[in-house]
Short mmCIF file of C-alpha atoms in Angstrom, two decimals:
data_model
loop_
_atom_site.label_atom_id
_atom_site.label_comp_id
_atom_site.label_asym_id
_atom_site.label_seq_id
_atom_site.Cartn_x
_atom_site.Cartn_y
_atom_site.Cartn_z
CA MET A 683 0.06 0.09 0.18
CA ARG A 684 2.58 2.16 0.83
CA LYS A 685 4.62 1.39 -2.41
CA SER A 686 1.66 2.14 -4.26
CA SER A 687 0.48 5.41 -2.57
CA LEU A 688 4.13 6.22 -2.88
CA LEU A 689 3.84 5.67 -7.22
CA LEU A 690 0.10 7.57 -7.29
CA MET A 691 1.60 10.44 -5.57
CA LEU A 692 4.81 11.03 -8.05
CA MET A 693 2.42 10.09 -11.16
CA LEU A 694 0.07 13.40 -9.60
CA ALA A 695 3.33 15.14 -9.66
CA GLY A 696 4.43 13.98 -13.03
CA PHE A 697 0.33 15.27 -14.20
CA SER A 698 0.94 18.77 -12.62
CA GLU A 699 4.57 19.42 -13.47
CA LEU A 700 3.67 18.62 -17.76
CA ILE A 701 0.15 21.16 -17.04
CA ALA A 702 2.14 23.14 -15.29
CA GLN A 703 4.71 23.08 -18.42
CA THR A 704 1.45 23.95 -20.97
CA ASN A 705 0.88 26.60 -19.62
CA PRO A 706 1.06 29.99 -22.46
CA ALA A 707 1.32 32.12 -19.41
CA ILE A 708 4.38 30.01 -17.70
CA THR A 709 5.89 29.29 -21.90
CA GLU A 710 5.59 32.31 -23.97
CA TRP A 711 7.79 34.26 -21.66
CA LEU A 712 11.39 35.24 -23.88
CA GLN A 713 13.97 34.31 -21.43
CA ASN A 714 17.47 35.77 -21.90
CA THR A 715 20.71 36.21 -19.21
CA THR A 716 23.69 37.00 -22.37
CA THR A 717 22.86 39.90 -24.68
CA THR A 718 22.09 43.63 -23.77
CA GLY A 719 20.75 46.28 -25.83
CA TYR A 720 20.87 49.55 -27.44
CA TYR A 721 19.43 52.91 -27.55
CA TYR A 722 19.35 55.98 -29.30
CA MET A 723 20.30 59.46 -28.04
CA SER A 724 18.71 62.93 -30.09
CA GLY A 725 20.84 64.04 -33.39
CA ASN A 726 23.23 60.54 -33.00
CA SER A 727 21.28 57.76 -36.14
CA THR A 728 23.80 55.23 -34.42
CA PRO A 729 22.56 53.10 -31.50
CA ILE A 730 24.54 53.29 -28.08
CA SER A 731 24.86 50.47 -25.88
CA HIS A 732 23.35 50.67 -22.90
CA GLY A 733 24.71 46.72 -20.91
CA ILE A 734 21.74 45.52 -19.80
CA LEU A 735 20.56 42.91 -20.60
CA VAL A 736 16.93 42.92 -22.65
CA ASN A 737 13.77 40.59 -22.00
CA CYS A 738 12.66 38.97 -19.16
CA GLN A 739 15.73 36.36 -17.68
CA LYS A 740 14.12 33.67 -14.76
CA VAL A 741 10.53 31.92 -14.95
CA GLU A 742 9.32 30.70 -11.91
CA TYR A 743 5.81 29.13 -11.18
CA SER A 744 4.27 27.30 -8.55
CA ALA A 745 0.15 25.61 -8.52
CA ASN A 746 -0.83 29.19 -8.31
CA SER A 747 0.83 31.87 -9.88
CA VAL A 748 4.25 32.47 -12.69
CA TYR A 749 6.90 34.47 -11.48
CA VAL A 750 8.43 36.65 -14.01
CA ARG A 751 11.57 38.42 -13.19
CA THR A 752 12.89 40.72 -16.31
CA THR A 753 14.97 44.33 -16.35
CA GLY A 754 12.14 45.85 -18.71
CA MET A 755 14.09 46.33 -21.72
CA PRO A 756 13.22 45.00 -24.96
CA ALA A 757 15.77 43.74 -27.44
CA TYR A 758 14.83 46.34 -29.68
CA ASN A 759 16.68 49.65 -29.61
CA VAL A 760 14.53 52.32 -27.65
CA GLY A 761 14.99 55.88 -28.07
CA PRO A 762 14.97 58.49 -28.92
CA TYR A 763 12.21 61.20 -27.33
CA LEU A 764 11.97 63.87 -29.25
CA ASP A 765 9.17 65.68 -26.79
CA GLY A 766 11.38 66.11 -24.70
CA ASN A 767 11.15 64.09 -21.70
CA PRO A 768 14.64 63.66 -20.37
CA ASN A 769 14.58 60.32 -19.12
CA GLN A 770 16.20 57.61 -20.46
CA ALA A 771 14.51 53.73 -20.51
CA GLY A 772 16.28 51.99 -17.54
CA ASN A 773 16.74 48.54 -15.46
CA GLN A 774 13.93 47.97 -13.45
CA ASN A 775 14.94 44.88 -11.86
CA VAL A 776 11.79 43.46 -11.09
CA ILE A 777 9.54 40.43 -10.33
CA TYR A 778 6.15 40.24 -11.72
CA ALA A 779 3.20 37.91 -10.81
CA PHE A 780 1.01 36.73 -12.63
CA PRO A 781 -2.27 34.11 -11.29
CA LEU A 782 -2.21 30.95 -13.37
CA ASN A 783 -5.50 30.15 -13.03
CA PRO A 784 -6.72 33.24 -14.11
CA VAL A 785 -11.12 34.12 -13.51
CA GLN A 786 -13.53 35.91 -14.49
CA ASN A 787 -14.87 38.95 -11.93
CA THR A 788 -18.05 38.31 -10.78
CA GLY A 789 -18.85 41.70 -9.89
CA THR A 790 -17.55 45.73 -9.89
CA PRO A 791 -15.08 45.76 -13.06
CA THR A 792 -11.91 46.70 -11.41
CA ALA A 793 -10.28 49.97 -13.10
CA THR A 794 -6.88 50.17 -15.11
CA ALA A 795 -4.75 52.62 -13.54
CA GLY A 796 -1.65 54.79 -14.13
CA GLY A 797 1.52 52.65 -13.91
CA THR A 798 1.84 48.77 -15.31
CA ILE A 799 -1.30 46.93 -15.47
CA GLY A 800 0.62 43.81 -17.38
CA VAL A 801 3.37 42.58 -19.06
CA PHE A 802 4.62 41.79 -22.40
CA VAL A 803 5.99 38.51 -22.73
CA ASN A 804 10.12 40.47 -23.45
CA GLY A 805 9.57 42.05 -20.18
CA VAL A 806 8.44 44.97 -20.54
CA SER A 807 5.06 47.35 -19.26
CA MET A 808 2.11 47.85 -20.03
CA PHE A 809 0.83 50.66 -19.17
CA ASP A 810 -3.51 51.88 -20.58
CA PHE A 811 -4.78 54.68 -22.85
CA ARG A 812 -3.73 57.60 -20.16
CA ASP A 813 -0.73 60.21 -19.79
CA GLY A 814 -1.05 61.30 -16.14
CA VAL A 815 -2.87 64.61 -17.16
CA ALA A 816 -6.50 65.23 -16.56
CA TRP A 817 -8.73 68.28 -16.68
CA ASN A 818 -8.84 70.03 -13.26
CA THR A 819 -12.50 71.49 -13.85
CA THR A 820 -12.53 73.91 -10.78
CA ALA A 821 -9.35 75.85 -12.65
CA ASN A 822 -10.95 75.06 -15.98
CA ALA A 823 -7.20 73.96 -17.25
CA TYR A 824 -4.91 70.61 -17.16
CA CYS A 825 -3.84 68.66 -14.06
CA GLY A 826 -0.99 66.55 -13.97
CA GLY A 827 2.13 64.83 -16.40
CA PRO A 828 4.67 67.65 -17.35
CA GLY A 829 4.14 71.35 -17.00
CA ASN A 830 0.81 71.32 -15.24
CA PRO A 831 0.08 71.27 -11.37
CA PRO A 832 -0.61 68.28 -10.06
CA CYS A 833 -3.98 67.17 -9.58
CA ALA A 834 -6.28 66.57 -6.96
CA GLY A 835 -5.87 62.98 -5.11
CA GLY A 836 -2.64 62.19 -7.25
CA PRO A 837 -2.19 60.60 -10.67
CA ASN A 838 -3.99 57.54 -10.30
CA VAL A 839 -7.11 59.21 -9.01
CA THR A 840 -9.65 59.17 -11.58
CA GLN A 841 -10.54 62.14 -12.70
CA PRO A 842 -13.87 62.67 -14.99
CA TRP A 843 -11.98 64.08 -17.64
CA MET A 844 -8.85 62.05 -18.17
CA ARG A 845 -6.85 62.60 -21.42
CA ASP A 846 -5.15 60.03 -24.05
CA ALA A 847 -1.68 58.91 -24.28
CA VAL A 848 -2.06 57.46 -27.83
CA LEU A 849 -3.25 60.69 -29.45
CA PHE A 850 -1.04 62.94 -27.12
CA GLU A 851 2.36 61.49 -26.21
CA LYS A 852 2.86 60.56 -30.22
CA PRO A 853 5.66 62.89 -30.57
CA GLY A 854 7.68 61.47 -27.52
CA PHE A 855 7.63 57.98 -28.75
CA ASP A 856 10.30 56.16 -30.32
CA CYS A 857 10.05 53.76 -33.91
CA SER A 858 8.51 50.49 -31.62
CA LYS A 859 5.93 53.05 -30.26
CA GLY A 860 7.67 53.04 -26.28
CA HIS A 861 9.07 55.48 -24.00
CA PRO A 862 9.89 55.92 -20.75
CA ALA A 863 8.13 56.97 -17.50
CA GLY A 864 11.04 58.21 -15.19
CA THR A 865 12.76 55.06 -16.76
CA ASN A 866 10.01 52.68 -16.76
CA TYR A 867 10.43 52.27 -20.38
CA HIS A 868 6.49 50.78 -21.33
CA HIS A 869 3.70 50.97 -24.67
CA HIS A 870 0.71 52.10 -24.08
CA GLN A 871 -0.30 49.79 -27.31
CA SER A 872 0.39 47.47 -29.60
CA PRO A 873 4.02 47.27 -29.30
CA SER A 874 4.75 47.29 -34.00
CA ALA A 875 7.53 49.79 -35.47
CA PHE A 876 5.35 53.00 -36.36
CA ASN A 877 7.23 52.27 -40.24
CA MET A 878 5.63 48.93 -40.76
CA ASP A 879 2.04 50.19 -40.60
CA LEU A 880 0.34 50.66 -43.86
CA ASN A 881 -0.59 54.67 -42.98
CA VAL A 882 3.08 55.64 -41.52
CA ILE A 883 1.75 58.55 -38.69
CA SER A 884 5.13 59.22 -37.38
CA THR A 885 8.47 60.39 -38.88
CA ILE A 886 10.84 59.15 -35.99
CA CYS A 887 12.06 55.96 -37.69
CA ASN A 888 13.40 57.16 -41.25
CA LEU A 889 15.91 58.79 -38.79
CA TYR A 890 16.35 55.91 -36.27
CA ASP A 891 15.74 52.69 -37.07
CA GLY A 892 13.94 51.01 -35.23
CA ASP A 893 11.92 47.13 -34.50
CA GLY A 894 9.24 46.41 -32.15
CA LEU A 895 7.83 42.96 -30.59
CA TYR A 896 6.03 41.45 -33.68
CA THR A 897 5.61 42.41 -36.91
CA ILE A 898 1.32 42.45 -38.14
CA SER A 899 0.37 40.77 -40.56
CA ALA A 900 -2.96 39.98 -42.07
CA SER A 901 -2.40 36.34 -42.97
CA GLU A 902 -1.75 35.29 -39.65
CA HIS A 903 -3.37 34.60 -36.21
CA SER A 904 -1.35 37.91 -33.93
CA PRO A 905 0.96 35.91 -31.56
CA LEU A 906 0.52 36.28 -27.93
CA ILE A 907 2.11 39.36 -26.99
CA GLY A 908 1.68 40.49 -23.31
CA PHE A 909 -0.65 39.27 -19.54
CA ALA A 910 -2.36 41.57 -18.28
CA PHE A 911 -2.18 41.80 -14.35
CA ASP A 912 -5.42 40.06 -14.35
CA GLY A 913 -3.56 36.91 -15.95
CA PHE A 914 -5.98 36.79 -19.24
CA PRO A 915 -3.64 37.27 -22.06
CA VAL A 916 -2.88 39.83 -24.87
CA TYR A 917 -2.57 39.67 -28.12
CA GLY A 918 -1.53 40.79 -31.53
CA ALA A 919 -4.23 43.07 -33.63
CA PHE A 920 -5.23 39.48 -35.94
CA GLY A 921 -7.66 36.65 -34.99
CA TYR A 922 -10.70 33.70 -35.72
CA LYS A 923 -13.36 36.10 -37.08
CA ASN A 924 -15.68 33.98 -35.28
CA SER A 925 -14.55 33.08 -31.20
CA ASN A 926 -15.16 29.03 -32.39
CA GLY A 927 -11.61 29.34 -33.98
CA THR A 928 -13.38 29.28 -37.14
CA GLY A 929 -14.21 31.94 -40.36
CA GLY A 930 -10.06 33.19 -41.60
CA ILE A 931 -8.91 35.57 -39.61
CA THR A 932 -9.56 39.25 -39.89
CA ARG A 933 -8.45 41.98 -37.79
CA ILE A 934 -9.97 42.57 -34.44
CA LYS A 935 -12.17 46.06 -33.33
CA SER A 936 -12.38 47.68 -30.73
CA GLY A 937 -16.40 48.09 -29.90
CA TYR A 938 -15.73 51.55 -29.04
CA GLN A 939 -16.59 54.58 -31.38
CA LEU A 940 -16.37 58.41 -30.69
CA ARG A 941 -19.64 59.93 -28.68
CA ASN A 942 -21.67 62.54 -31.46
CA ILE A 943 -21.31 65.33 -28.63
CA THR A 944 -20.68 68.96 -29.01
CA THR A 945 -20.22 69.52 -25.07
CA ARG A 946 -18.85 67.20 -22.27
CA THR A 947 -21.02 67.55 -18.91
CA HIS A 948 -21.81 64.35 -19.32
CA TRP A 949 -19.93 60.09 -19.22
CA ALA A 950 -21.53 57.83 -22.25
CA ASP A 951 -23.55 56.10 -19.25
CA GLY A 952 -25.18 59.46 -19.38
CA THR A 953 -23.66 60.32 -15.30
CA ASP A 954 -23.60 64.44 -14.81
CA VAL A 955 -19.80 64.72 -13.92
CA ALA A 956 -18.40 68.38 -13.40
CA ASP A 957 -17.81 69.60 -17.62
CA GLY A 958 -15.26 69.33 -18.90
CA PRO A 959 -14.05 71.57 -22.35
CA ALA A 960 -16.04 71.66 -25.18
CA VAL A 961 -15.04 70.01 -28.14
CA SER A 962 -12.86 72.09 -30.29
CA THR A 963 -9.95 72.34 -32.65
CA THR A 964 -7.78 72.26 -29.43
CA TYR A 965 -9.65 70.05 -27.57
CA PRO A 966 -11.55 67.33 -30.44
CA LEU A 967 -13.11 64.13 -29.45
CA GLY A 968 -10.72 62.03 -28.93
CA THR A 969 -8.91 64.02 -26.30
CA PHE A 970 -10.39 62.54 -23.08
CA ARG A 971 -11.01 58.90 -22.42
CA GLU A 972 -14.24 59.46 -21.51
CA ASP A 973 -15.42 60.82 -25.62
CA TYR A 974 -15.56 57.49 -26.57
CA GLU A 975 -18.41 55.09 -25.96
CA TRP A 976 -18.87 51.49 -26.25
CA ALA A 977 -21.87 49.57 -28.49
CA ALA A 978 -22.43 46.24 -29.05
CA HIS A 979 -21.90 45.18 -32.77
CA THR A 980 -24.74 41.89 -32.15
CA GLY A 981 -23.39 39.22 -34.58
CA ASP A 982 -19.65 40.04 -35.61
CA GLU A 983 -17.41 37.86 -32.81
CA SER A 984 -14.28 40.22 -34.42
CA TYR A 985 -15.74 42.76 -32.18
CA LEU A 986 -14.20 43.20 -28.94
CA ASP A 987 -16.42 43.73 -25.60
CA ALA A 988 -16.34 46.79 -23.29
CA HIS A 989 -12.72 45.12 -21.88
CA ASN A 990 -11.33 45.38 -24.55
CA GLY A 991 -11.32 41.29 -25.84
CA ARG A 992 -13.24 38.32 -25.96
CA PHE A 993 -13.54 34.30 -25.04
CA CYS A 994 -12.31 32.73 -28.24
CA ILE A 995 -9.73 29.99 -29.23
CA THR A 996 -6.35 30.83 -29.91
CA PRO A 997 -3.22 28.73 -31.09
CA GLU A 998 -2.30 28.53 -27.66
CA TYR A 999 -5.52 28.36 -26.14
CA PRO A 1000 -7.37 25.75 -28.07
CA ASN A 1001 -10.36 25.28 -25.47
CA GLY A 1002 -10.29 28.67 -25.31
CA THR A 1003 -9.51 31.42 -23.47
CA TYR A 1004 -10.11 34.83 -22.33
CA ALA A 1005 -8.29 37.00 -24.75
CA TYR A 1006 -7.26 41.01 -25.08
CA PHE A 1007 -5.83 42.34 -28.56
CA ALA A 1008 -3.85 45.15 -29.47
CA THR A 1009 -6.87 46.83 -31.59
CA VAL A 1010 -6.11 49.32 -34.33
CA ASP A 1011 -7.20 50.58 -37.80
CA THR A 1012 -7.51 48.96 -40.93
CA ASN A 1013 -4.75 51.35 -41.19
CA TYR A 1014 -3.11 49.07 -38.24
CA ASN A 1015 -3.37 52.54 -36.30
CA SER A 1016 -3.55 51.93 -33.08
CA VAL A 1017 -7.01 52.50 -31.69
CA TYR A 1018 -8.54 53.40 -28.38
CA PRO A 1019 -8.89 51.69 -25.88
CA TYR A 1020 -5.35 49.86 -27.47
CA LEU A 1021 -4.46 47.06 -24.72
CA VAL A 1022 -6.57 46.19 -21.48
CA GLY A 1023 -10.00 48.52 -20.38
CA PRO A 1024 -10.97 50.55 -19.40
CA THR A 1025 -11.05 48.08 -16.93
CA TYR A 1026 -10.15 44.11 -16.45
CA TYR A 1027 -12.68 41.44 -17.58
CA GLY A 1028 -11.02 38.78 -15.09
CA VAL A 1029 -9.74 39.84 -10.71
CA LYS A 1030 -6.95 41.38 -11.04
CA SER A 1031 -4.61 39.51 -9.04
CA GLY A 1032 -0.90 39.90 -10.63
CA SER A 1033 0.98 42.37 -9.78
CA LYS A 1034 5.13 44.29 -9.35
CA VAL A 1035 6.54 42.09 -5.98
CA THR A 1036 9.70 42.58 -4.20
CA SER A 1037 10.55 39.00 -3.00
CA ILE A 1038 9.43 34.91 -3.58
CA THR A 1039 7.50 33.48 -0.66
CA GLU A 1040 6.37 29.83 -1.68
CA THR A 1041 8.67 26.95 -2.85
CA THR A 1042 8.08 27.50 -7.01
CA THR A 1043 9.58 25.29 -9.54
CA VAL A 1044 12.30 27.02 -12.91
CA TYR A 1045 10.71 26.95 -15.84
CA ASN A 1046 13.59 26.64 -18.57
CA SER A 1047 12.48 27.36 -22.08
CA THR A 1048 12.39 24.62 -24.78
CA VAL A 1049 11.75 26.72 -27.97
CA SER A 1050 12.91 23.73 -30.51
CA VAL A 1051 15.56 25.55 -32.64
CA SER A 1052 14.75 26.03 -35.73
CA ALA A 1053 14.07 28.52 -38.55
CA PRO A 1054 11.18 30.37 -39.99
CA SER A 1055 9.26 28.14 -41.19
CA THR A 1056 8.33 29.08 -44.41
CA ASP A 1057 10.22 31.80 -46.82
CA ASN A 1058 7.17 33.91 -46.67
CA GLU A 1059 7.54 35.04 -42.81
CA ILE A 1060 11.02 36.40 -44.17
CA GLN A 1061 10.60 40.15 -46.59
CA ILE A 1062 14.01 41.37 -47.92
CA PHE A 1063 13.50 45.07 -48.91
CA PRO A 1064 14.48 46.99 -50.72
CA ASN A 1065 14.85 44.38 -53.11
CA PRO A 1066 16.55 45.84 -56.16
CA ALA A 1067 19.33 47.40 -52.14
CA SER A 1068 21.47 49.96 -52.89
CA ASP A 1069 23.04 51.25 -49.53
CA LEU A 1070 21.37 49.58 -46.46
CA ILE A 1071 19.02 45.82 -47.30
CA VAL A 1072 16.66 45.76 -43.94
CA VAL A 1073 15.54 41.42 -43.28
CA GLN A 1074 12.32 41.46 -41.56
CA ILE A 1075 10.92 37.91 -39.82
CA GLY A 1076 7.13 37.97 -39.72
CA GLY A 1077 5.60 37.80 -36.29
CA LEU A 1078 7.30 37.55 -33.38
CA ASN A 1079 10.47 36.03 -32.45
CA LYS A 1080 10.91 33.50 -30.07
CA GLN A 1081 14.52 32.50 -31.27
CA ASP A 1082 17.91 33.99 -31.64
CA LEU A 1083 18.72 34.28 -35.23
CA ALA A 1084 22.33 34.29 -36.93
CA ILE A 1085 21.72 36.16 -40.16
CA LYS A 1086 24.42 36.04 -42.97
CA LEU A 1087 25.46 38.09 -46.68
CA TYR A 1088 26.99 35.96 -48.95
CA ASP A 1089 28.08 36.14 -52.68
CA LEU A 1090 27.08 33.90 -55.17
CA GLN A 1091 30.41 32.05 -55.01
CA GLY A 1092 29.21 31.36 -51.23
CA LYS A 1093 31.96 34.25 -49.97
CA LEU A 1094 30.23 35.93 -46.57
CA ILE A 1095 30.13 39.76 -47.05
CA GLN A 1096 28.43 40.56 -43.70
CA GLU A 1097 27.35 38.74 -40.97
CA SER A 1098 24.97 40.02 -38.36
CA LYS A 1099 21.98 38.42 -35.44
CA LEU A 1100 18.27 38.79 -34.87
CA ASN A 1101 17.56 37.94 -31.03
CA LYS A 1102 14.55 36.89 -29.80
CA GLY A 1103 12.46 39.98 -29.59
CA GLN A 1104 13.36 41.91 -32.73
CA THR A 1105 12.17 41.72 -36.57
CA LEU A 1106 14.04 43.09 -38.16
CA GLY A 1107 17.90 43.13 -39.50
CA TYR A 1108 20.41 45.46 -41.56
CA PHE A 1109 22.92 44.96 -43.94
CA ASP A 1110 24.68 48.08 -44.80
CA ILE A 1111 25.68 47.81 -47.97
CA GLN A 1112 27.25 50.95 -49.44
CA THR A 1113 30.33 49.37 -50.71
CA LEU A 1114 29.36 45.92 -52.16
CA TYR A 1115 29.19 45.82 -56.05
CA SER A 1116 26.30 45.39 -58.48
CA GLY A 1117 24.47 41.99 -58.55
CA THR A 1118 23.05 39.38 -56.74
CA TYR A 1119 23.69 38.17 -53.39
CA LEU A 1120 22.63 35.65 -51.03
CA VAL A 1121 20.65 36.08 -47.05
CA VAL A 1122 20.66 33.46 -44.94
CA MET A 1123 18.89 33.34 -41.50
CA SER A 1124 19.83 30.23 -40.15
CA SER A 1125 18.72 28.62 -36.20
CA GLY A 1126 20.98 25.60 -35.17
CA ASN A 1127 20.85 22.76 -38.22
CA SER A 1128 18.13 24.58 -40.57
CA SER A 1129 18.02 27.77 -42.25
CA ILE A 1130 16.35 29.62 -45.12
CA THR A 1131 18.03 31.21 -48.51
CA LYS A 1132 16.86 34.25 -50.09
CA LYS A 1133 18.28 35.89 -53.26
CA VAL A 1134 18.34 39.56 -52.50
CA PHE A 1135 19.80 41.65 -55.63
CA VAL A 1136 22.66 45.08 -54.93
CA GLN A 1137 21.86 47.81 -57.80
CA LYS A 1138 24.05 50.68 -57.78
#
């Protein structure tokens, strides 16, 4: 009996371990303990090493929680911030805790707040819509943020009219649509490069080559890009049209729309609040969160609920999960509420913690070592090229990839690499002669080769 009981306990422990290591909240984090990253200074288009490890450094889990240790720094280059932001992104040296068994909040939804509301799979902070500025209804002027007096109650106390960061902080976003609050680098929106949008609304990428966590693609389900503090996953902009995984791939759409108002006296639910500024060219619709209203789109499951999510099947959750999506319009430009919010769907139990106070198991990534599965996942541009070759990998890159440039005689001309969490690589070809060259992307024993033409 004792032997049988011991055997059963070992079998159950092994089964529990197997189940835990298939949980995406454990397995999807990008881990790194050797590679450091780069940043740009304004006026200098050559990236500078900041010497800080990128991505996540350690993942541990227990029966109910997963803990992620991270510097908060991405593998893609960060900066510069051209709105006068004096800060540089820095090492956060932080531990984030998330629930492994997230549940719906059946009571009053918890509002997202200023600061970190979730974490991307590369360890970078996820912020909500706000920029810390609100309308002081007594003084009839802005409060909070640089250059304004503080808001009564502090930055995380909800004011009647809260300003939208994606609209007002755009001049200070780098090419990857991120910037630091203090030293905490973060994204309020889809972490994809401005110059990869169909309608490019920022010129920052013209001088400072940038990247992003993933590349938006209309032909495949977007990758899992992070987790909110209620434990539910956050995906990119595209998913299955129907929640049961059918209907093909489509853009997953925000259920919010701008209100038809000219004055700001009430919220969309009819609540009478202290007046904000009238709608004008100075304060256009979209200035404040309260300029939006959520509308049901019955019969179209590609629209999201009031939390910016839905229950659906995804590649990582074949049995279904509640999931948030990074919402964009037809031009891939970000649209409110961008990631999560204005309230969480689930019970918010995740947070930053100072230490781990329970027994955990360390998760060592077991991502297979292989090159991209198809040629379609690699784009070379421009082609023909004259002074620069850009190599782009589709989706989200979960492995370190070597990139080499050869001539047709097999001579190695240049080599570079794409780290986990990067999508773009470059070759400077100003000194090359016209002709045909080969770009080889490889990992382990697998590789993909693409031709590129140099034309002077």
